[in-house]
Short mmCIF file of C-alpha atoms in Angstrom, two decimals:
data_model
loop_
_atom_site.label_atom_id
_atom_site.label_comp_id
_atom_site.label_asym_id
_atom_site.label_seq_id
_atom_site.Cartn_x
_atom_site.Cartn_y
_atom_site.Cartn_z
CA UNK A 1 126.25 110.20 133.61
CA UNK A 2 128.47 113.28 133.94
CA UNK A 3 131.51 111.28 132.91
CA UNK A 4 129.71 110.04 129.75
CA UNK A 5 128.74 113.56 128.81
CA UNK A 6 132.34 114.69 129.34
CA UNK A 7 133.75 112.03 127.00
CA UNK A 8 131.12 112.70 124.37
CA UNK A 9 131.73 116.46 124.58
CA UNK A 10 135.46 115.81 124.07
CA UNK A 11 134.84 113.69 120.99
CA UNK A 12 132.43 116.28 119.59
CA UNK A 13 134.90 119.09 120.15
CA UNK A 14 137.64 117.22 118.31
CA UNK A 15 135.37 116.48 115.31
CA UNK A 16 134.12 120.13 115.15
CA UNK A 17 137.68 121.46 115.35
CA UNK A 18 138.74 119.13 112.51
CA UNK A 19 135.76 120.09 110.33
CA UNK A 20 136.49 123.77 110.90
CA UNK A 21 140.08 123.24 109.88
CA UNK A 22 139.04 121.53 106.65
CA UNK A 23 136.64 124.36 105.74
CA UNK A 24 133.70 121.93 105.40
CA UNK A 25 131.46 124.60 106.86
CA UNK A 26 132.38 127.18 104.26
CA UNK A 27 129.97 128.55 101.62
CA UNK A 28 131.37 127.48 98.23
CA UNK A 29 128.68 129.39 96.29
CA UNK A 30 130.24 132.63 97.56
CA UNK A 31 133.71 131.63 96.29
CA UNK A 32 134.98 132.17 92.78
CA UNK A 33 137.76 130.59 90.86
CA UNK A 34 139.57 127.51 92.03
CA UNK A 35 138.45 125.69 95.13
CA UNK A 36 142.09 125.64 96.25
CA UNK A 37 142.93 128.67 98.30
CA UNK A 38 146.46 130.07 98.28
CA UNK A 39 148.33 129.98 101.55
CA UNK A 40 150.24 132.93 102.96
CA UNK A 41 153.52 131.54 101.56
CA UNK A 42 152.07 131.36 98.03
CA UNK A 43 151.51 127.62 97.91
CA UNK A 44 148.10 126.06 97.37
CA UNK A 45 146.22 124.16 100.01
CA UNK A 46 145.35 120.63 99.02
CA UNK A 47 141.91 119.38 99.71
CA UNK A 48 141.72 116.18 101.70
CA UNK A 49 140.98 113.02 99.66
CA UNK A 50 137.55 111.54 100.39
CA UNK A 51 139.16 108.42 101.80
CA UNK A 52 140.98 110.46 104.42
CA UNK A 53 137.76 112.27 105.37
CA UNK A 54 136.15 108.91 105.71
CA UNK A 55 138.91 107.73 107.97
CA UNK A 56 138.48 110.69 110.29
CA UNK A 57 134.70 110.09 110.45
CA UNK A 58 135.35 106.42 111.21
CA UNK A 59 137.81 107.32 113.95
CA UNK A 60 135.29 109.69 115.45
CA UNK A 61 132.77 106.81 115.66
CA UNK A 62 135.35 104.46 117.10
CA UNK A 63 136.35 107.12 119.64
CA UNK A 64 132.71 107.50 120.74
CA UNK A 65 132.33 103.71 121.10
CA UNK A 66 135.40 103.43 123.30
CA UNK A 67 134.33 106.50 125.23
CA UNK A 68 130.99 104.95 126.08
CA UNK A 69 132.68 101.66 127.05
CA UNK A 70 135.15 103.44 129.32
CA UNK A 71 132.31 105.43 130.90
CA UNK A 72 130.45 102.17 131.59
CA UNK A 73 133.68 100.79 133.16
CA UNK A 74 133.87 103.81 135.53
CA UNK A 75 130.21 103.43 136.60
CA UNK A 76 130.42 99.65 137.00
CA UNK A 77 133.54 99.76 139.16
CA UNK A 78 131.61 101.57 141.92
CA UNK A 79 129.61 98.38 142.54
CA UNK A 80 130.32 96.17 145.56
CA UNK A 81 131.06 93.04 143.42
CA UNK A 82 133.98 94.67 141.65
CA UNK A 83 137.46 93.27 142.26
CA UNK A 84 140.26 94.80 140.26
CA UNK A 85 142.40 92.27 138.41
CA UNK A 86 146.20 92.55 138.34
CA UNK A 87 147.86 94.06 135.29
CA UNK A 88 150.24 91.52 133.68
CA UNK A 89 153.81 92.76 133.26
CA UNK A 90 153.59 91.67 129.67
CA UNK A 91 151.28 94.60 128.98
CA UNK A 92 154.21 96.96 129.52
CA UNK A 93 156.09 95.16 126.78
CA UNK A 94 153.06 95.21 124.55
CA UNK A 95 152.62 98.92 125.11
CA UNK A 96 156.20 99.61 124.16
CA UNK A 97 155.76 97.49 121.01
CA UNK A 98 152.65 99.40 119.92
CA UNK A 99 154.40 102.70 120.60
CA UNK A 100 157.41 101.70 118.50
CA UNK A 101 155.09 100.48 115.73
CA UNK A 102 153.42 103.91 115.66
CA UNK A 103 156.79 105.61 115.57
CA UNK A 104 157.92 103.36 112.70
CA UNK A 105 154.83 104.24 110.70
CA UNK A 106 155.48 107.91 111.33
CA UNK A 107 158.98 107.31 109.98
CA UNK A 108 157.41 105.57 106.94
CA UNK A 109 155.06 108.49 106.53
CA UNK A 110 158.00 110.90 106.33
CA UNK A 111 159.98 108.68 103.95
CA UNK A 112 156.94 108.35 101.65
CA UNK A 113 156.55 112.11 101.56
CA UNK A 114 160.10 112.42 100.35
CA UNK A 115 159.83 109.54 97.86
CA UNK A 116 162.55 107.48 99.52
CA UNK A 117 161.55 103.88 98.78
CA UNK A 118 164.66 102.30 100.19
CA UNK A 119 163.89 103.75 103.61
CA UNK A 120 160.14 103.37 103.31
CA UNK A 121 160.22 99.55 102.95
CA UNK A 122 162.08 98.76 106.21
CA UNK A 123 159.95 101.34 108.06
CA UNK A 124 156.71 99.59 106.94
CA UNK A 125 158.07 96.15 107.78
CA UNK A 126 159.10 97.33 111.24
CA UNK A 127 155.72 98.91 111.94
CA UNK A 128 153.91 95.79 110.71
CA UNK A 129 156.08 93.37 112.70
CA UNK A 130 155.70 95.31 115.95
CA UNK A 131 151.93 95.59 115.52
CA UNK A 132 151.80 91.78 115.04
CA UNK A 133 154.00 91.40 118.12
CA UNK A 134 151.53 93.52 120.08
CA UNK A 135 148.59 91.30 119.11
CA UNK A 136 150.50 88.11 119.92
CA UNK A 137 151.52 89.67 123.26
CA UNK A 138 147.91 90.50 124.06
CA UNK A 139 146.83 86.94 123.43
CA UNK A 140 149.68 85.71 125.67
CA UNK A 141 148.53 88.12 128.40
CA UNK A 142 145.02 86.67 128.16
CA UNK A 143 146.51 83.16 128.55
CA UNK A 144 148.48 84.16 131.64
CA UNK A 145 145.39 85.69 133.25
CA UNK A 146 143.13 82.76 132.56
CA UNK A 147 145.83 80.33 133.82
CA UNK A 148 145.97 82.36 137.05
CA UNK A 149 142.18 82.03 137.49
CA UNK A 150 141.03 85.40 136.16
CA UNK A 151 138.39 84.05 133.78
CA UNK A 152 135.89 86.09 131.80
CA UNK A 153 132.82 85.52 133.93
CA UNK A 154 134.46 85.60 137.36
CA UNK A 155 133.68 89.27 138.08
CA UNK A 156 132.81 92.43 136.16
CA UNK A 157 136.37 93.69 136.19
CA UNK A 158 137.52 90.63 134.28
CA UNK A 159 134.71 90.97 131.77
CA UNK A 160 135.49 94.59 131.04
CA UNK A 161 139.21 93.80 130.64
CA UNK A 162 138.65 91.10 128.07
CA UNK A 163 135.95 93.06 126.28
CA UNK A 164 137.94 96.26 125.98
CA UNK A 165 141.25 94.62 125.02
CA UNK A 166 139.43 92.36 122.60
CA UNK A 167 137.66 95.28 120.96
CA UNK A 168 140.95 97.16 120.69
CA UNK A 169 142.67 94.08 119.28
CA UNK A 170 140.02 93.70 116.58
CA UNK A 171 140.61 97.29 115.45
CA UNK A 172 144.36 96.66 115.41
CA UNK A 173 143.75 93.54 113.28
CA UNK A 174 141.68 95.57 110.86
CA UNK A 175 144.48 98.12 110.53
CA UNK A 176 146.97 95.35 109.94
CA UNK A 177 145.04 94.15 106.90
CA UNK A 178 145.50 97.57 105.28
CA UNK A 179 149.09 97.90 106.45
CA UNK A 180 149.94 94.46 105.07
CA UNK A 181 148.52 95.38 101.68
CA UNK A 182 150.48 98.68 101.70
CA UNK A 183 153.69 96.87 102.63
CA UNK A 184 153.33 94.28 99.89
CA UNK A 185 152.74 97.08 97.38
CA UNK A 186 155.86 98.86 98.58
CA UNK A 187 157.95 95.89 97.53
CA UNK A 188 156.47 95.80 94.05
CA UNK A 189 158.98 96.98 91.44
CA UNK A 190 156.45 98.99 89.41
CA UNK A 191 154.94 101.10 92.19
CA UNK A 192 155.76 104.79 92.52
CA UNK A 193 156.21 106.47 95.94
CA UNK A 194 153.40 108.90 95.15
CA UNK A 195 150.96 106.03 94.79
CA UNK A 196 151.88 104.74 98.27
CA UNK A 197 151.91 108.13 100.03
CA UNK A 198 148.19 108.16 100.82
CA UNK A 199 148.10 104.58 102.03
CA UNK A 200 151.06 105.10 104.31
CA UNK A 201 149.57 108.37 105.57
CA UNK A 202 146.26 106.65 106.44
CA UNK A 203 148.04 103.72 108.16
CA UNK A 204 150.08 106.09 110.26
CA UNK A 205 147.07 108.13 111.36
CA UNK A 206 145.18 104.99 112.27
CA UNK A 207 148.14 103.67 114.22
CA UNK A 208 148.50 106.86 116.19
CA UNK A 209 144.82 106.83 117.08
CA UNK A 210 144.87 103.21 118.23
CA UNK A 211 147.96 103.92 120.31
CA UNK A 212 146.17 106.80 122.04
CA UNK A 213 143.20 104.51 122.74
CA UNK A 214 145.44 101.78 124.14
CA UNK A 215 147.28 104.23 126.43
CA UNK A 216 143.91 105.28 127.79
CA UNK A 217 142.89 101.65 128.36
CA UNK A 218 146.25 100.79 129.91
CA UNK A 219 145.91 103.74 132.34
CA UNK A 220 142.39 102.52 133.11
CA UNK A 221 143.48 99.01 133.94
CA UNK A 222 146.46 100.20 135.97
CA UNK A 223 144.19 102.38 138.07
CA UNK A 224 145.83 105.67 137.05
CA UNK A 225 142.57 107.03 135.61
CA UNK A 226 140.73 106.98 138.93
CA UNK A 227 142.23 110.26 140.03
CA UNK A 228 141.19 111.79 136.70
CA UNK A 229 137.63 110.64 137.12
CA UNK A 230 137.48 112.00 140.71
CA UNK A 231 138.76 115.34 139.40
CA UNK A 232 136.09 115.37 136.64
CA UNK A 233 133.33 114.57 139.13
CA UNK A 234 134.58 117.34 141.40
CA UNK A 235 134.55 119.85 138.54
CA UNK A 236 131.10 118.78 137.38
CA UNK A 237 129.51 118.62 140.80
#
């Protein structure tokens, strides 16, 4: 229970910090003039588009879901019928592919900000291809485990592995739908870089978040998170 509260507190702290940074708790009826406040360097602060606010809210919900699932994983692994399953070596390759995909989308984000379409297109294609490679690699890892006898209903460890990786894969697949649409638009001759900037920005943010979630899950499956949990329990006891 303490671990669950710790994860939820961390998610709540991130959301509160972000809301404070966006001035959503300010009192607009006390402000006069434009809603855009000048920065110290004389430039104006842009308000976030509603779609980006919606993305952050969605990521907060997704983070809470994964936090609860990971907390259930920690509590269930203390049972006597728990046998940890081996981590396929292919997961290392998949992790590298997802990290490179996130880096490529950050590259695309920078190129879109500068309006460089010739560099933006290959960056988007690279990020898309690596994300697809990650999903294909995850399916292959599933096939290797089932062929070795680690089936879904064999023990709780197997069930959690397939459930968590499957849930993460579904979120990656959803992000790929948006990224594919953005990449197709980037190759249209009549599209301006400014019209793609927001879509690329959202895809990059989503990719970074899903990479962070996967790194947490990978550390969980590899057993590296056990020491962290023991430390949290020590601090909360």
